[in-house]
Amino acid sequence: MPKFLHELPLWPAIVAYLLAALLCGIVTRNALKAWLERAGQTLDPHLHQVLTRTLPRPAGAAVFLFAVSMGLRFFPLPTHLETLTKHIFPFLTGTLAVVVLMRVALAAITAYGETYPQLKSTAGIGRAITWIVGCALIAVLVSDALGISLAPALTALGVGSLSVALALQDTLSNFFAGVYLLIDRPIRPGEFIRLDGGQEGYVDAIGWRSTRLRTLAPSTVIVPNATLSKAVITNFGGTNPRLLLATTIDVALDEDPAKVEVALADEVKTATEIPGVDRSQAPFLRFSLDDRGLAFTLYTTVAPNADGGLVQQEIRKRAIARLRRDGIALAPPNPFAKKS
């Protein structure tokens, strides 16, 4: 301990040192804030937003606590105050570190939810986990500062947790599967997926227990997260393989293919007037032969939220009406087709 500290008045010297430590904390906070403002052009906007919200003030507080905890060791404090500072400052520093990590995690989850509005419902899982882990760590710090052993409490909680886990096995399985889906991100809201069980649709939301798929019908398929995490998933991204609709019209074999093509080509051009058809993609026509006669397939691109069945129905109605006006006969029914 430096000799000159014994010659100074104790409490004025401590107050002066605390003010100096506080000044260091304020300087650190302002310096970090200024650096983040300069680095805003090079950092990712969301990362910059998270760091600006969470770091400057805790960093200043951390510098203040560190300076105080280190500096008070050199002052001739009374025994009871020296013992108190040895326990309280590590506790405050540890609590501050936990709070900073919680603030960063919560701000990151909030920013992620603002970037992807469809993930706001699933962001609750991340917030809940952050609060649970943070509160558990603070409880450990408090017990350590008070000298309380957590072993009996942990033993009792272990037995109780085992009973709860057995009772809520399916629920917890779905919950942790949802956490896995959020972390690994094999699927994201807005993507079109197909499961090995045949279910397919756009991912609407990944929730605590289940994931919702919006089909083209449109209807909603609710898949438990545990089932989804074990399934073989085909992810088509934002592209729906069924957006390109193929509508086949069979014409009698003795008809003139060129005449039929002209008639159906005119109808294909007007298909963009049908609600649900994507006007940015031009429809087209293809010709082939099948067991019934001449097969003309009309291809149209529909919007992601369109009902493909209704679009095909309208195309068939228009095509058949045009063929009848032009005196073109449709192919006869297949005599070998099975009757229901």
mmCIF file of C-alpha atoms in Angstrom, residues 63-249:
data_model
loop_
_atom_site.group_PDB
_atom_site.id
_atom_site.type_symbol
_atom_site.label_atom_id
_atom_site.label_comp_id
_atom_site.label_asym_id
_atom_site.label_seq_id
_atom_site.Cartn_x
_atom_site.Cartn_y
_atom_site.Cartn_z
ATOM 1 C CA VAL A 63 -14.845 0.731 -16.416
ATOM 2 C CA PHE A 64 -16.144 2.566 -13.346
ATOM 3 C CA LEU A 65 -16.667 -0.646 -11.339
ATOM 4 C CA PHE A 66 -13.301 -2.063 -12.383
ATOM 5 C CA ALA A 67 -11.491 1.130 -11.445
ATOM 6 C CA VAL A 68 -13.250 1.307 -8.080
ATOM 7 C CA SER A 69 -12.683 -2.356 -7.218
ATOM 8 C CA MET A 70 -8.999 -2.122 -8.092
ATOM 9 C CA GLY A 71 -8.373 1.277 -6.538
ATOM 10 C CA LEU A 72 -10.032 0.724 -3.177
ATOM 11 C CA ARG A 73 -7.513 -2.018 -2.428
ATOM 12 C CA PHE A 74 -4.858 0.660 -1.909
ATOM 13 C CA PHE A 75 -6.888 2.632 0.644
ATOM 14 C CA PRO A 76 -6.689 1.791 4.361
ATOM 15 C CA LEU A 77 -10.365 0.931 4.715
ATOM 16 C CA PRO A 78 -11.900 -0.447 7.914
ATOM 17 C CA THR A 79 -11.988 -4.231 8.028
ATOM 18 C CA HIS A 80 -15.747 -4.545 7.653
ATOM 19 C CA LEU A 81 -15.810 -2.206 4.616
ATOM 20 C CA GLU A 82 -12.882 -4.002 3.027
ATOM 21 C CA THR A 83 -14.653 -7.345 3.411
ATOM 22 C CA LEU A 84 -17.850 -5.859 1.987
ATOM 23 C CA THR A 85 -16.124 -4.425 -1.069
ATOM 24 C CA LYS A 86 -14.445 -7.762 -1.786
ATOM 25 C CA HIS A 87 -17.896 -9.356 -2.160
ATOM 26 C CA ILE A 88 -20.026 -6.588 -3.586
ATOM 27 C CA PHE A 89 -17.850 -5.436 -6.467
ATOM 28 C CA PRO A 90 -17.330 -8.903 -8.034
ATOM 29 C CA PHE A 91 -21.089 -9.391 -7.689
ATOM 30 C CA LEU A 92 -21.871 -6.066 -9.382
ATOM 31 C CA THR A 93 -19.342 -6.740 -12.144
ATOM 32 C CA GLY A 94 -20.719 -10.216 -12.826
ATOM 33 C CA THR A 95 -24.307 -8.958 -12.756
ATOM 34 C CA LEU A 96 -23.391 -6.170 -15.154
ATOM 35 C CA ALA A 97 -21.806 -8.682 -17.541
ATOM 36 C CA VAL A 98 -24.961 -10.841 -17.477
ATOM 37 C CA VAL A 99 -27.187 -7.792 -18.030
ATOM 38 C CA VAL A 100 -25.054 -6.665 -20.972
ATOM 39 C CA LEU A 101 -25.265 -10.083 -22.600
ATOM 40 C CA MET A 102 -29.034 -10.120 -22.058
ATOM 41 C CA ARG A 103 -29.398 -6.635 -23.548
ATOM 42 C CA VAL A 104 -27.347 -7.604 -26.599
ATOM 43 C CA ALA A 105 -29.337 -10.821 -27.097
ATOM 44 C CA LEU A 106 -32.728 -9.124 -26.652
ATOM 45 C CA ALA A 107 -31.784 -6.243 -28.945
ATOM 46 C CA ALA A 108 -30.515 -8.675 -31.580
ATOM 47 C CA ILE A 109 -33.751 -10.671 -31.400
ATOM 48 C CA THR A 110 -35.816 -7.456 -31.666
ATOM 49 C CA ALA A 111 -33.806 -6.253 -34.652
ATOM 50 C CA TYR A 112 -34.161 -9.656 -36.307
ATOM 51 C CA GLY A 113 -37.914 -9.544 -35.763
ATOM 52 C CA GLU A 114 -38.114 -6.046 -37.266
ATOM 53 C CA THR A 115 -36.122 -7.177 -40.290
ATOM 54 C CA TYR A 116 -38.354 -10.219 -40.820
ATOM 55 C CA PRO A 117 -41.870 -9.257 -39.601
ATOM 56 C CA GLN A 118 -43.088 -12.807 -40.161
ATOM 57 C CA LEU A 119 -40.686 -13.945 -37.392
ATOM 58 C CA LYS A 120 -42.150 -11.734 -34.656
ATOM 59 C CA SER A 121 -44.151 -14.606 -33.234
ATOM 60 C CA THR A 122 -41.130 -16.913 -33.139
ATOM 61 C CA ALA A 123 -38.898 -14.229 -31.627
ATOM 62 C CA GLY A 124 -40.713 -14.891 -28.360
ATOM 63 C CA ILE A 125 -38.871 -18.204 -28.056
ATOM 64 C CA GLY A 126 -35.521 -16.433 -28.146
ATOM 65 C CA ARG A 127 -36.629 -13.791 -25.621
ATOM 66 C CA ALA A 128 -37.921 -16.441 -23.221
ATOM 67 C CA ILE A 129 -34.677 -18.419 -23.385
ATOM 68 C CA THR A 130 -32.652 -15.223 -22.861
ATOM 69 C CA TRP A 131 -34.619 -14.267 -19.753
ATOM 70 C CA ILE A 132 -34.500 -17.776 -18.283
ATOM 71 C CA VAL A 133 -30.736 -18.131 -18.739
ATOM 72 C CA GLY A 134 -30.046 -14.570 -17.569
ATOM 73 C CA CYS A 135 -32.159 -14.866 -14.413
ATOM 74 C CA ALA A 136 -30.565 -18.232 -13.600
ATOM 75 C CA LEU A 137 -27.063 -16.728 -13.855
ATOM 76 C CA ILE A 138 -28.024 -13.749 -11.688
ATOM 77 C CA ALA A 139 -29.484 -16.144 -9.090
ATOM 78 C CA VAL A 140 -26.157 -17.999 -8.992
ATOM 79 C CA LEU A 141 -24.282 -14.695 -8.502
ATOM 80 C CA VAL A 142 -26.645 -13.613 -5.719
ATOM 81 C CA SER A 143 -26.284 -16.932 -3.889
ATOM 82 C CA ASP A 144 -22.508 -16.757 -4.202
ATOM 83 C CA ALA A 145 -22.440 -13.192 -2.843
ATOM 84 C CA LEU A 146 -24.647 -14.143 0.119
ATOM 85 C CA GLY A 147 -22.754 -17.370 0.769
ATOM 86 C CA ILE A 148 -25.817 -19.540 0.215
ATOM 87 C CA SER A 149 -25.300 -23.016 -1.223
ATOM 88 C CA LEU A 150 -27.603 -23.891 -4.122
ATOM 89 C CA ALA A 151 -26.976 -27.632 -3.872
ATOM 90 C CA PRO A 152 -30.182 -28.485 -1.919
ATOM 91 C CA ALA A 153 -32.298 -26.262 -4.139
ATOM 92 C CA LEU A 154 -30.773 -27.749 -7.279
ATOM 93 C CA THR A 155 -31.431 -31.261 -5.979
ATOM 94 C CA ALA A 156 -35.087 -30.458 -5.307
ATOM 95 C CA LEU A 157 -35.435 -28.725 -8.652
ATOM 96 C CA GLY A 158 -33.821 -31.696 -10.386
ATOM 97 C CA VAL A 159 -36.409 -34.126 -9.019
ATOM 98 C CA GLY A 160 -39.269 -31.760 -9.826
ATOM 99 C CA SER A 161 -37.902 -31.011 -13.276
ATOM 100 C CA LEU A 162 -37.720 -34.723 -14.056
ATOM 101 C CA SER A 163 -41.409 -35.142 -13.223
ATOM 102 C CA VAL A 164 -42.361 -32.087 -15.295
ATOM 103 C CA ALA A 165 -40.201 -33.245 -18.201
ATOM 104 C CA LEU A 166 -41.903 -36.650 -18.267
ATOM 105 C CA ALA A 167 -45.362 -35.053 -18.151
ATOM 106 C CA LEU A 168 -44.536 -32.499 -20.848
ATOM 107 C CA GLN A 169 -42.317 -34.696 -23.000
ATOM 108 C CA ASP A 170 -44.116 -33.980 -26.291
ATOM 109 C CA THR A 171 -44.461 -30.265 -25.557
ATOM 110 C CA LEU A 172 -40.772 -29.916 -24.657
ATOM 111 C CA SER A 173 -39.790 -31.962 -27.699
ATOM 112 C CA ASN A 174 -41.704 -29.558 -29.942
ATOM 113 C CA PHE A 175 -40.258 -26.549 -28.101
ATOM 114 C CA PHE A 176 -36.627 -27.593 -28.489
ATOM 115 C CA ALA A 177 -37.291 -28.648 -32.077
ATOM 116 C CA GLY A 178 -38.557 -25.098 -32.667
ATOM 117 C CA VAL A 179 -35.349 -23.735 -31.150
ATOM 118 C CA TYR A 180 -33.347 -25.992 -33.482
ATOM 119 C CA LEU A 181 -35.324 -24.737 -36.490
ATOM 120 C CA LEU A 182 -34.609 -21.137 -35.495
ATOM 121 C CA ILE A 183 -30.881 -21.725 -34.980
ATOM 122 C CA ASP A 184 -30.142 -24.051 -37.896
ATOM 123 C CA ARG A 185 -32.719 -22.354 -40.173
ATOM 124 C CA PRO A 186 -33.341 -25.160 -42.673
ATOM 125 C CA ILE A 187 -36.550 -23.304 -43.504
ATOM 126 C CA ARG A 188 -37.606 -19.678 -43.246
ATOM 127 C CA PRO A 189 -40.973 -17.913 -43.407
ATOM 128 C CA GLY A 190 -41.951 -17.212 -47.004
ATOM 129 C CA GLU A 191 -40.203 -20.284 -48.442
ATOM 130 C CA PHE A 192 -42.093 -23.041 -50.234
ATOM 131 C CA ILE A 193 -41.311 -26.490 -48.820
ATOM 132 C CA ARG A 194 -42.453 -30.068 -49.357
ATOM 133 C CA LEU A 195 -42.241 -32.752 -46.653
ATOM 134 C CA ASP A 196 -41.624 -36.449 -47.222
ATOM 135 C CA GLY A 197 -45.185 -37.063 -46.011
ATOM 136 C CA GLY A 198 -46.575 -35.084 -48.962
ATOM 137 C CA GLN A 199 -47.480 -31.877 -47.115
ATOM 138 C CA GLU A 200 -46.374 -28.756 -48.927
ATOM 139 C CA GLY A 201 -46.893 -25.024 -48.790
ATOM 140 C CA TYR A 202 -45.398 -21.670 -47.843
ATOM 141 C CA VAL A 203 -43.952 -21.358 -44.355
ATOM 142 C CA ASP A 204 -46.111 -18.791 -42.566
ATOM 143 C CA ALA A 205 -44.654 -18.926 -39.051
ATOM 144 C CA ILE A 206 -42.466 -21.078 -36.817
ATOM 145 C CA GLY A 207 -44.069 -21.084 -33.380
ATOM 146 C CA TRP A 208 -43.353 -22.536 -29.954
ATOM 147 C CA ARG A 209 -45.050 -25.850 -30.681
ATOM 148 C CA SER A 210 -45.756 -26.029 -34.388
ATOM 149 C CA THR A 211 -45.019 -24.584 -37.811
ATOM 150 C CA ARG A 212 -47.799 -23.322 -40.076
ATOM 151 C CA LEU A 213 -47.756 -24.004 -43.813
ATOM 152 C CA ARG A 214 -50.036 -22.094 -46.187
ATOM 153 C CA THR A 215 -51.055 -24.266 -49.138
ATOM 154 C CA LEU A 216 -52.247 -23.156 -52.568
ATOM 155 C CA ALA A 217 -55.830 -24.245 -51.805
ATOM 156 C CA PRO A 218 -55.536 -21.943 -49.761
ATOM 157 C CA SER A 219 -55.615 -23.674 -46.392
ATOM 158 C CA THR A 220 -53.313 -24.035 -43.392
ATOM 159 C CA VAL A 221 -51.344 -27.153 -42.498
ATOM 160 C CA ILE A 222 -50.080 -27.221 -38.885
ATOM 161 C CA VAL A 223 -46.996 -29.437 -38.478
ATOM 162 C CA PRO A 224 -45.538 -30.147 -34.991
ATOM 163 C CA ASN A 225 -41.968 -28.907 -34.756
ATOM 164 C CA ALA A 226 -40.702 -32.321 -33.621
ATOM 165 C CA THR A 227 -42.178 -33.919 -36.737
ATOM 166 C CA LEU A 228 -40.781 -31.185 -38.959
ATOM 167 C CA SER A 229 -37.267 -31.457 -37.518
ATOM 168 C CA LYS A 230 -37.195 -35.206 -38.297
ATOM 169 C CA ALA A 231 -38.787 -34.960 -41.759
ATOM 170 C CA VAL A 232 -37.003 -34.973 -45.099
ATOM 171 C CA ILE A 233 -37.641 -31.456 -46.396
ATOM 172 C CA THR A 234 -37.408 -30.242 -49.975
ATOM 173 C CA ASN A 235 -36.908 -26.491 -49.795
ATOM 174 C CA PHE A 236 -37.730 -24.611 -52.995
ATOM 175 C CA GLY A 237 -36.908 -21.230 -51.437
ATOM 176 C CA GLY A 238 -39.165 -18.435 -52.606
ATOM 177 C CA THR A 239 -39.984 -20.281 -55.821
ATOM 178 C CA ASN A 240 -43.021 -22.515 -55.929
ATOM 179 C CA PRO A 241 -42.555 -25.400 -58.385
ATOM 180 C CA ARG A 242 -46.300 -25.324 -58.934
ATOM 181 C CA LEU A 243 -46.403 -21.690 -59.978
ATOM 182 C CA LEU A 244 -46.093 -22.851 -63.594
ATOM 183 C CA LEU A 245 -49.476 -24.420 -64.291
ATOM 184 C CA ALA A 246 -49.865 -26.880 -67.140
ATOM 185 C CA THR A 247 -53.424 -27.175 -68.471
ATOM 186 C CA THR A 248 -53.875 -29.885 -71.110
ATOM 187 C CA ILE A 249 -56.674 -29.816 -73.689
#
